Coordinates of C-alpha atoms in Angstrom, one line a residue:
M5 CA 148.2 7.5 121.3
D6 CA 146.6 4.5 119.6
E7 CA 142.8 4.4 119.9
K8 CA 141.3 1.3 121.3
K9 CA 139.2 -0.7 118.8
I10 CA 135.5 -0.3 119.6
V11 CA 133.1 -2.7 118.0
I12 CA 129.3 -1.9 118.1
I13 CA 126.8 -4.7 117.6
G14 CA 123.5 -3.4 116.4
A15 CA 122.6 -0.3 114.3
G16 CA 119.4 0.6 116.1
P17 CA 119.1 3.9 118.1
T18 CA 121.7 2.8 120.7
G19 CA 124.4 1.7 118.3
L20 CA 123.8 4.7 116.0
G21 CA 123.9 7.1 119.0
A22 CA 127.2 5.6 120.1
G23 CA 128.7 5.8 116.7
Y24 CA 127.4 9.4 116.1
R25 CA 129.0 10.5 119.4
L26 CA 132.3 8.8 118.6
K27 CA 132.4 10.5 115.2
E28 CA 131.5 13.8 116.8
L29 CA 134.4 13.4 119.3
G30 CA 136.8 12.7 116.4
Y31 CA 137.2 9.0 117.3
K32 CA 138.0 6.9 114.2
N33 CA 138.7 3.3 115.4
F34 CA 135.2 1.9 115.6
Q35 CA 132.8 -0.1 113.4
I36 CA 129.1 -0.8 113.7
Y37 CA 127.8 -4.2 112.6
E38 CA 124.1 -4.9 111.9
R39 CA 122.5 -8.2 111.1
E40 CA 119.8 -6.8 108.9
P41 CA 120.2 -5.1 105.5
Y42 CA 119.0 -1.8 107.0
I43 CA 119.7 0.4 110.0
G44 CA 117.2 1.6 112.6
G45 CA 116.4 -1.6 114.6
L46 CA 112.9 -1.5 116.1
A47 CA 112.7 2.1 115.0
S48 CA 112.8 1.2 111.3
S49 CA 110.1 1.9 108.8
F50 CA 109.1 0.2 105.6
T51 CA 107.3 1.4 102.4
D52 CA 105.5 -1.5 100.7
S53 CA 104.6 -2.0 97.1
A54 CA 101.2 -0.5 97.6
G55 CA 102.7 2.8 98.6
F56 CA 101.9 2.7 102.4
T57 CA 104.7 3.4 104.9
W58 CA 104.7 1.4 108.2
D59 CA 106.5 1.7 111.5
I60 CA 107.4 -1.2 113.8
G61 CA 104.9 -0.1 116.4
G62 CA 103.4 3.3 116.9
H63 CA 106.4 5.6 117.5
V64 CA 106.2 9.3 118.1
M65 CA 109.1 11.6 118.6
F66 CA 109.5 13.7 121.6
S67 CA 112.5 14.0 123.8
H68 CA 113.8 14.6 127.3
Y69 CA 117.3 15.4 126.0
K70 CA 118.7 18.5 124.4
Y71 CA 121.3 16.4 122.7
Y72 CA 118.7 14.2 121.1
D73 CA 116.8 17.3 119.9
K74 CA 120.0 18.6 118.3
C75 CA 120.6 15.4 116.5
F76 CA 117.1 15.5 115.2
E77 CA 117.4 19.0 114.0
A78 CA 120.8 18.4 112.4
L79 CA 119.7 15.3 110.5
M80 CA 116.1 16.2 109.7
G81 CA 116.2 19.9 109.1
N82 CA 112.6 21.0 108.3
D83 CA 111.6 17.6 107.0
Y84 CA 109.1 16.8 109.7
Q85 CA 105.6 17.6 110.8
Q86 CA 104.5 18.7 114.3
N87 CA 101.4 16.9 115.5
M88 CA 98.9 17.5 118.3
R89 CA 98.3 14.4 120.4
E90 CA 94.7 13.1 120.5
C91 CA 94.4 9.7 122.2
W92 CA 91.4 7.7 123.5
I93 CA 90.3 4.5 125.1
R94 CA 87.6 2.3 123.5
M95 CA 85.4 0.7 126.1
F96 CA 81.7 -0.3 126.4
N97 CA 81.2 0.8 122.8
T98 CA 82.2 4.4 123.5
W99 CA 85.3 6.5 123.4
V100 CA 86.8 7.6 126.8
P101 CA 89.4 10.4 126.7
Y102 CA 92.9 9.5 127.8
P103 CA 93.9 9.1 130.6
F104 CA 91.2 6.6 131.6
Q105 CA 91.4 7.1 135.4
N106 CA 90.6 10.8 135.0
N107 CA 87.6 10.3 132.8
I108 CA 85.5 7.5 134.2
R109 CA 82.4 9.7 133.9
Y110 CA 82.2 8.5 130.3
L111 CA 81.5 4.9 131.5
P112 CA 78.0 3.5 132.1
K113 CA 76.7 4.9 135.4
E114 CA 76.9 1.6 137.4
I115 CA 80.5 1.1 136.1
C116 CA 81.5 4.6 136.9
Y117 CA 80.1 4.2 140.4
E118 CA 82.0 1.0 140.9
C119 CA 85.3 2.6 139.8
L120 CA 84.8 5.7 141.9
V121 CA 84.0 3.7 145.1
G122 CA 87.0 1.4 144.5
L123 CA 89.2 4.5 144.0
V124 CA 88.0 6.1 147.2
E125 CA 88.7 2.9 149.1
A126 CA 92.1 2.5 147.6
Q127 CA 93.2 6.1 148.3
T128 CA 91.9 6.0 151.9
R129 CA 92.5 2.5 153.1
R130 CA 95.4 1.0 151.0
D131 CA 99.1 1.9 150.9
H132 CA 100.9 1.4 147.5
K133 CA 104.2 1.7 149.2
V134 CA 103.9 -1.8 150.7
A135 CA 102.9 -3.4 147.4
R136 CA 105.2 -6.3 146.5
N137 CA 104.5 -6.3 142.8
F138 CA 102.7 -4.5 140.0
K139 CA 99.4 -6.2 140.6
E140 CA 99.3 -5.1 144.2
F141 CA 100.4 -1.6 143.2
M142 CA 97.5 -1.2 140.8
E143 CA 95.0 -2.4 143.4
A144 CA 96.4 -0.1 146.0
V145 CA 96.4 3.0 143.8
F146 CA 93.4 2.6 141.5
G147 CA 91.0 0.3 143.4
D148 CA 89.1 -2.7 142.4
G149 CA 86.8 -1.1 139.8
I150 CA 89.4 0.6 137.7
C151 CA 91.6 -2.5 137.9
K152 CA 88.8 -4.7 136.9
Y153 CA 87.7 -2.8 133.8
F154 CA 90.9 -1.2 132.6
M155 CA 94.2 -1.6 134.4
K156 CA 94.4 -5.4 134.6
P157 CA 93.0 -6.3 131.2
Y158 CA 94.9 -3.6 129.4
N159 CA 98.2 -4.3 131.0
F160 CA 97.9 -8.0 130.3
K161 CA 97.2 -7.2 126.7
V162 CA 100.3 -5.1 126.5
W163 CA 102.8 -7.1 128.6
A164 CA 101.4 -10.6 128.0
H165 CA 102.5 -11.4 131.5
P166 CA 100.6 -11.7 134.7
P167 CA 101.1 -8.4 136.7
E168 CA 102.1 -10.3 139.9
L169 CA 105.3 -11.4 138.0
M170 CA 106.2 -7.8 137.4
N171 CA 108.0 -5.5 139.8
K172 CA 106.6 -2.1 140.8
E173 CA 109.9 -0.2 140.6
W174 CA 109.7 0.4 136.9
I175 CA 106.4 2.3 137.1
G176 CA 107.1 5.6 138.8
E177 CA 105.5 8.4 136.8
R178 CA 104.5 6.1 133.9
V179 CA 101.2 5.3 135.7
A180 CA 99.6 8.5 136.7
V181 CA 98.4 8.3 140.3
I182 CA 95.0 10.0 140.4
D183 CA 93.9 12.5 142.9
I184 CA 90.7 11.3 144.6
N185 CA 89.2 14.9 144.7
R186 CA 90.0 15.3 141.1
A187 CA 88.2 12.1 140.2
I188 CA 85.1 13.1 142.1
R189 CA 85.1 16.6 140.6
N190 CA 85.3 15.2 137.1
V191 CA 82.4 12.9 137.7
V192 CA 80.1 15.4 139.5
L193 CA 80.9 18.4 137.3
H194 CA 81.1 16.4 134.1
S195 CA 84.6 17.8 133.5
D196 CA 86.9 16.5 130.8
D197 CA 90.4 15.8 132.0
F198 CA 92.7 15.1 129.1
G199 CA 95.8 15.0 131.4
W200 CA 99.3 16.0 130.7
G201 CA 102.2 14.3 129.0
P202 CA 105.5 14.7 127.3
N203 CA 104.0 13.9 123.9
N204 CA 101.3 16.5 123.9
Q205 CA 102.9 17.6 120.7
F206 CA 105.2 15.3 118.8
K207 CA 107.4 15.4 115.8
F208 CA 107.2 12.9 112.9
P209 CA 109.3 12.8 109.7
L210 CA 107.4 14.0 106.6
F211 CA 108.7 11.1 104.5
G212 CA 109.7 7.6 105.3
G213 CA 108.2 7.1 108.7
T214 CA 110.1 7.1 112.0
G215 CA 112.9 5.1 110.3
E216 CA 113.8 8.1 108.2
F217 CA 115.4 9.8 111.1
Y218 CA 117.6 6.8 111.8
R219 CA 118.4 6.2 108.1
R220 CA 119.9 9.7 108.0
F221 CA 122.6 8.5 110.5
A222 CA 124.1 6.6 107.5
K223 CA 125.7 9.7 106.0
P224 CA 127.7 11.0 109.0
L225 CA 128.6 7.4 109.8
Q226 CA 129.7 6.5 106.3
G227 CA 132.5 3.9 106.3
H228 CA 131.6 2.8 109.8
I229 CA 128.4 0.8 109.2
N230 CA 128.4 -2.8 108.1
L231 CA 125.1 -4.4 107.1
N232 CA 124.1 -8.1 106.8
K233 CA 126.5 -9.1 109.5
P234 CA 124.8 -11.4 112.0
V235 CA 127.1 -12.5 114.9
D236 CA 128.1 -16.2 115.1
F237 CA 129.9 -16.1 118.5
I238 CA 132.1 -13.9 120.7
N239 CA 135.3 -15.2 122.1
L240 CA 135.6 -13.6 125.5
G241 CA 139.2 -14.7 126.1
K242 CA 140.6 -13.5 122.8
K243 CA 138.2 -10.5 122.6
E244 CA 137.1 -11.4 119.1
V245 CA 133.7 -11.4 117.3
R246 CA 133.1 -14.0 114.6
F247 CA 130.4 -13.3 112.1
K248 CA 128.2 -15.8 110.3
D249 CA 130.1 -15.0 107.1
G250 CA 133.4 -16.2 108.7
Q251 CA 134.9 -12.7 109.3
V252 CA 136.7 -12.4 112.7
V253 CA 137.0 -8.9 114.2
P254 CA 139.1 -8.2 117.3
F255 CA 137.9 -5.6 119.8
D256 CA 139.2 -3.8 122.9
I257 CA 135.7 -2.6 123.8
L258 CA 132.4 -4.1 122.6
I259 CA 129.1 -2.2 122.8
S260 CA 126.2 -4.6 122.3
A261 CA 122.5 -3.8 121.7
M262 CA 121.4 -7.3 121.1
P263 CA 119.1 -9.0 123.6
L264 CA 121.0 -9.6 126.8
D265 CA 119.7 -13.1 127.2
R266 CA 120.9 -14.1 123.7
L267 CA 124.2 -12.4 124.2
C268 CA 125.0 -14.4 127.3
N269 CA 123.5 -17.8 126.2
D270 CA 123.8 -18.0 122.4
V271 CA 126.6 -15.7 121.4
I272 CA 129.4 -15.5 124.0
D273 CA 131.5 -18.7 124.1
G274 CA 131.7 -21.2 126.9
Q275 CA 134.0 -19.0 129.0
L276 CA 131.0 -17.3 130.5
P277 CA 130.3 -18.6 134.0
R278 CA 127.2 -20.8 134.4
E279 CA 125.6 -18.5 137.0
I280 CA 125.8 -15.6 134.6
K281 CA 124.2 -17.5 131.8
K282 CA 121.5 -18.8 134.1
A283 CA 120.7 -15.4 135.4
A284 CA 120.5 -13.9 131.9
S285 CA 118.2 -16.7 130.8
M286 CA 115.7 -15.8 133.5
L287 CA 115.0 -12.4 131.9
R288 CA 111.4 -12.2 130.5
H289 CA 110.1 -10.5 127.4
S290 CA 107.2 -10.5 125.1
G291 CA 107.0 -10.6 121.3
G292 CA 104.6 -8.6 119.1
Y293 CA 102.8 -8.5 115.8
M294 CA 102.5 -5.1 114.1
V295 CA 99.7 -5.3 111.5
G296 CA 99.1 -2.5 109.1
I297 CA 95.7 -2.1 107.3
G298 CA 95.6 0.3 104.3
I299 CA 92.1 1.5 103.4
R300 CA 90.9 3.3 100.2
Q301 CA 88.8 5.9 102.0
P302 CA 89.4 9.4 103.3
C303 CA 90.5 9.2 106.9
P304 CA 87.4 9.3 109.2
S305 CA 89.1 10.6 112.3
T306 CA 91.6 13.1 113.7
K307 CA 92.7 10.7 116.5
S308 CA 96.4 9.9 117.0
W309 CA 96.2 6.5 118.8
M310 CA 93.7 4.5 120.8
Y311 CA 93.9 1.9 123.6
F312 CA 91.8 -1.3 123.7
P313 CA 91.5 -3.2 127.0
E314 CA 88.6 -5.4 126.1
D315 CA 88.8 -8.9 124.7
N316 CA 86.8 -8.3 121.5
C317 CA 90.0 -7.6 119.6
P318 CA 93.6 -8.9 119.8
F319 CA 95.4 -5.6 119.7
Y320 CA 96.1 -3.3 122.7
R321 CA 96.7 -0.2 120.6
V322 CA 95.8 1.2 117.2
T323 CA 97.3 4.2 115.5
Y324 CA 95.9 6.3 112.7
L325 CA 99.4 6.3 111.2
S326 CA 98.3 8.3 108.2
N327 CA 97.5 11.2 110.5
Y328 CA 101.1 11.6 111.4
S329 CA 102.2 12.7 107.9
P330 CA 100.4 13.3 104.6
Y331 CA 102.9 11.0 102.9
M332 CA 102.3 7.7 104.7
T333 CA 99.8 6.5 102.1
P334 CA 99.6 6.6 98.3
D335 CA 97.3 9.6 98.5
N336 CA 96.3 11.1 101.8
K337 CA 93.0 12.5 100.4
T338 CA 91.8 9.1 99.3
H339 CA 93.6 6.6 101.6
Y340 CA 94.3 6.1 105.3
S341 CA 96.2 3.6 107.4
L342 CA 95.8 1.9 110.7
L343 CA 98.7 0.3 112.6
C344 CA 97.6 -2.4 115.1
E345 CA 99.8 -3.9 117.8
T346 CA 99.3 -7.3 119.5
S347 CA 101.6 -8.8 122.1
Y348 CA 102.2 -12.5 122.9
S349 CA 104.2 -14.7 125.3
E350 CA 104.0 -18.1 126.9
F351 CA 101.2 -16.7 129.1
K352 CA 99.3 -15.2 126.1
P353 CA 99.8 -17.2 122.9
V354 CA 98.8 -15.7 119.5
D355 CA 98.4 -17.5 116.2
G356 CA 100.6 -15.6 113.9
R357 CA 99.1 -17.3 110.9
R358 CA 95.7 -15.7 111.7
I359 CA 96.8 -12.4 113.1
V360 CA 95.9 -10.3 110.0
D361 CA 92.4 -11.8 109.8
D362 CA 91.9 -11.6 113.5
T363 CA 93.1 -7.9 113.5
I364 CA 90.5 -7.0 110.8
R365 CA 87.8 -8.8 112.7
G366 CA 88.9 -6.9 115.9
L367 CA 88.7 -3.6 114.1
I368 CA 85.1 -4.4 113.2
N369 CA 84.2 -5.6 116.7
A370 CA 85.8 -2.4 118.2
G371 CA 83.8 -0.2 115.8
L372 CA 86.8 1.3 113.9
I373 CA 85.6 -0.1 110.6
S374 CA 82.4 -1.6 109.4
E375 CA 81.7 -4.9 107.6
R376 CA 81.4 -3.1 104.3
D377 CA 84.7 -1.3 104.8
Q378 CA 86.5 -4.6 104.3
D379 CA 85.8 -4.1 100.6
D380 CA 88.0 -1.0 100.7
I381 CA 91.0 -2.7 102.3
V382 CA 93.7 -2.4 99.7
D383 CA 96.8 -3.3 101.7
T384 CA 97.8 -5.4 104.6
W385 CA 101.3 -5.5 106.2
C386 CA 102.7 -7.6 109.1
F387 CA 105.9 -7.4 111.1
H388 CA 106.8 -10.1 113.6
A389 CA 109.0 -8.7 116.4
R390 CA 110.2 -11.7 118.5
Y391 CA 111.5 -9.2 121.0
S392 CA 109.0 -6.4 121.5
Y393 CA 108.8 -5.5 125.3
P394 CA 111.5 -6.2 127.9
T395 CA 109.4 -7.3 130.9
P396 CA 110.3 -5.6 134.2
S397 CA 110.0 -8.8 136.2
I398 CA 110.4 -9.0 139.9
E399 CA 113.8 -10.6 139.6
R400 CA 115.0 -8.3 136.7
D401 CA 117.1 -5.8 138.7
T402 CA 118.9 -8.5 140.7
I403 CA 119.8 -10.2 137.4
L404 CA 121.0 -7.0 135.8
G405 CA 123.0 -6.2 139.0
T406 CA 124.9 -9.5 138.5
V407 CA 125.2 -9.8 134.7
I408 CA 126.0 -6.2 133.6
P409 CA 129.0 -5.6 135.9
Y410 CA 130.5 -9.0 135.0
L411 CA 130.3 -8.2 131.3
E412 CA 131.8 -4.8 131.8
R413 CA 134.8 -6.2 133.6
H414 CA 135.5 -8.1 130.4
G415 CA 135.1 -5.1 128.1
I416 CA 131.5 -5.8 127.0
F417 CA 128.9 -3.0 127.5
S418 CA 125.3 -4.1 127.0
R419 CA 123.0 -1.1 126.3
G420 CA 119.7 -0.4 124.7
R421 CA 116.1 -1.5 124.9
F422 CA 117.0 -5.2 125.3
G423 CA 120.7 -4.7 126.0
M424 CA 119.9 -3.0 129.3
W425 CA 116.4 -4.6 129.6
K426 CA 115.0 -1.5 131.4
Y427 CA 111.7 -0.7 129.7
E428 CA 111.4 2.5 131.8
V429 CA 114.4 4.0 129.9
S430 CA 113.9 2.3 126.5
N431 CA 112.0 4.9 124.5
T432 CA 113.8 5.8 121.3
D433 CA 115.4 8.9 122.9
H434 CA 116.4 7.0 125.9
S435 CA 117.9 4.2 123.7
L436 CA 119.9 6.7 121.6
M437 CA 121.2 8.5 124.7
Q438 CA 122.3 5.2 126.3
G439 CA 124.8 4.9 123.4
V440 CA 125.8 8.6 123.6
E441 CA 126.2 8.5 127.4
L442 CA 128.3 5.3 127.3
V443 CA 130.7 6.9 124.9
N444 CA 130.9 10.0 127.1
R445 CA 131.8 7.7 130.0
L446 CA 134.4 5.7 128.1
L447 CA 136.1 8.6 126.5
L448 CA 135.4 11.6 128.7
G449 CA 134.9 9.9 132.1
E450 CA 131.4 11.3 132.5
P451 CA 128.8 9.3 134.5
E452 CA 125.9 7.7 132.6
V453 CA 122.6 9.2 133.7
T454 CA 119.8 7.4 131.8
I455 CA 120.5 3.7 132.8
G456 CA 120.5 4.5 136.5
M457 CA 117.4 6.7 136.5
K458 CA 115.0 6.4 139.4
Y459 CA 111.3 7.0 139.3
Q460 CA 108.8 7.7 142.0
S461 CA 105.0 8.1 142.1
T462 CA 103.5 11.4 142.8
A463 CA 99.9 12.6 143.1
D464 CA 99.8 13.9 139.6
G465 CA 102.7 12.2 137.9
R466 CA 104.8 15.4 137.6
D467 CA 108.4 16.1 138.6
A468 CA 108.9 12.4 139.3
A469 CA 112.2 11.8 137.6
V470 CA 115.6 13.5 137.4
H471 CA 115.4 14.2 133.7
E472 CA 115.7 17.0 131.2
R473 CA 112.2 18.2 130.5
S474 CA 110.4 17.6 127.2
A475 CA 109.9 20.8 125.3
V476 CA 106.4 19.7 124.2
A477 CA 104.9 18.5 127.4
G478 CA 101.4 19.9 128.2
S479 CA 97.7 19.3 128.0
G480 CA 96.5 16.5 125.8
D481 CA 93.1 18.1 125.2
P482 CA 92.4 17.8 121.5
R483 CA 90.4 21.0 121.6
R484 CA 93.5 23.0 122.5
A485 CA 95.6 23.9 119.5
P486 CA 99.3 24.4 119.9
A487 CA 100.1 28.1 120.8
T488 CA 102.9 28.1 118.3
S489 CA 103.6 26.6 114.9
S490 CA 107.4 26.7 115.6
R491 CA 109.1 23.6 114.5
F492 CA 110.9 23.6 117.8
G493 CA 107.6 22.7 119.4
H494 CA 107.4 24.8 122.6
A495 CA 104.6 24.1 124.9
D496 CA 101.5 26.2 125.3
A497 CA 102.2 29.4 127.1
G498 CA 100.1 28.4 130.1
D499 CA 101.2 24.8 130.3
K500 CA 103.6 23.6 133.0
Q501 CA 106.3 21.5 131.4
E502 CA 106.9 18.2 133.0
V503 CA 108.9 15.0 132.8
H504 CA 106.7 12.1 132.0
T505 CA 108.7 9.4 130.3
S506 CA 106.1 7.3 128.6
E507 CA 106.1 7.2 124.8
E508 CA 103.0 5.1 124.3
E509 CA 101.0 3.0 126.7
L510 CA 98.8 4.3 129.4
G511 CA 98.1 2.5 132.5
V512 CA 101.5 1.0 132.0
T513 CA 102.8 4.0 130.5
T514 CA 101.3 5.6 127.6
P515 CA 104.5 3.0 121.2
R516 CA 104.4 4.9 122.6
T517 CA 108.0 0.8 121.3
G518 CA 109.2 0.9 121.8
T519 CA 108.2 -1.0 120.1
S520 CA 109.7 3.1 120.0

């Protein structure tokens, strides 16, 4: 039987996952088209002329999926390092262990008291189930103090959108709901509470950054990947894709990972109904600047990544990227690297011309480097991601419920971080599996799981999603070394595995994007 022609737009995790699964099933009639001269999308990495390797955001690799783990093992072999998570929050000129809401004892006493009183009031007098948006959810769960000093300022720095414009349905387990007794105990007994998470241990390629994993899809997909192929327009009636170079490619099925708003308003021809275009145009997102700072000094810290809610720096997160692999700098004994992430939107403008200088000044203000350390900065790198975070706005799910089914009735399947626009399932493993599961649906009739995933809040954030469990979930206490050095990354023997989905942020989640 003749195979239908499948065209895949985008060679990021979703497109590569779809192609890999098609090839695995013996399907031959498909092609992947990528506008850039490289594959990987927002999970790409770049090595600059100074010998530093940079990711587009602070990615770490952990997975909820056995299939993803098998892909990683098949493509990477032993060429990766297993790291122990160590993350912190910088506030009031001190370091607070992650997660913030479990460690308020580190704050000045009057601030700690304000946060604790607010938490008690929220837990005893407020009901998060009646919250109409993310702002009201935060206030009902964490109370006025924690919201004032951390949740609201941090989330605005990440999302670049007012929280009242965001829905609460995306949150689920991503924002750990704290137990009031646990909070009081930690304060009174001076207990450290480093929390749990799926990325307690995480994998990272030894060479080439996160992007190395996705570059290795090129070999099994040889003959199916076409680079430097930006789309000009899609003719919905004729089922044709026209590329900027003039090539026209017919399709029976089109899988698109490009931003859904652009697909509907800039790429598909005028046959798309006005109400579909208008709905897609109402989707919200933020952009981001990823700034790398290379310093000619031995690395001064064992930290993985850090969160910055205060306004003395433009970034919301900084990663000691050189701690992820000894090959991320020219010489790991004499150099280290910091990757700093700043978001922007119409609600939070950022001057891209000054972002590198502002980032360096922010690092000084936050106490990560000194004035004198500026003399040892030997490399700066900047990546501008115009689409960084898909905003879970209040109207998002209604829009998706209108646009996605219409496109699918015409043979167009929009998937991925910005194709499906669901941040809650847009980590790199989610994104790859969206492509895999779509192929399983189209060819094998199996239902997709990831895109319809539902989340709920629980007292401790555990067992909140129908999900395969991460093999490396566990305590994030940096004083606890992994119980095994196995490259398969099993959790500590006494750790209960769990199903948190966040890759990066805390408070909203806790790259790390998504930028994967």
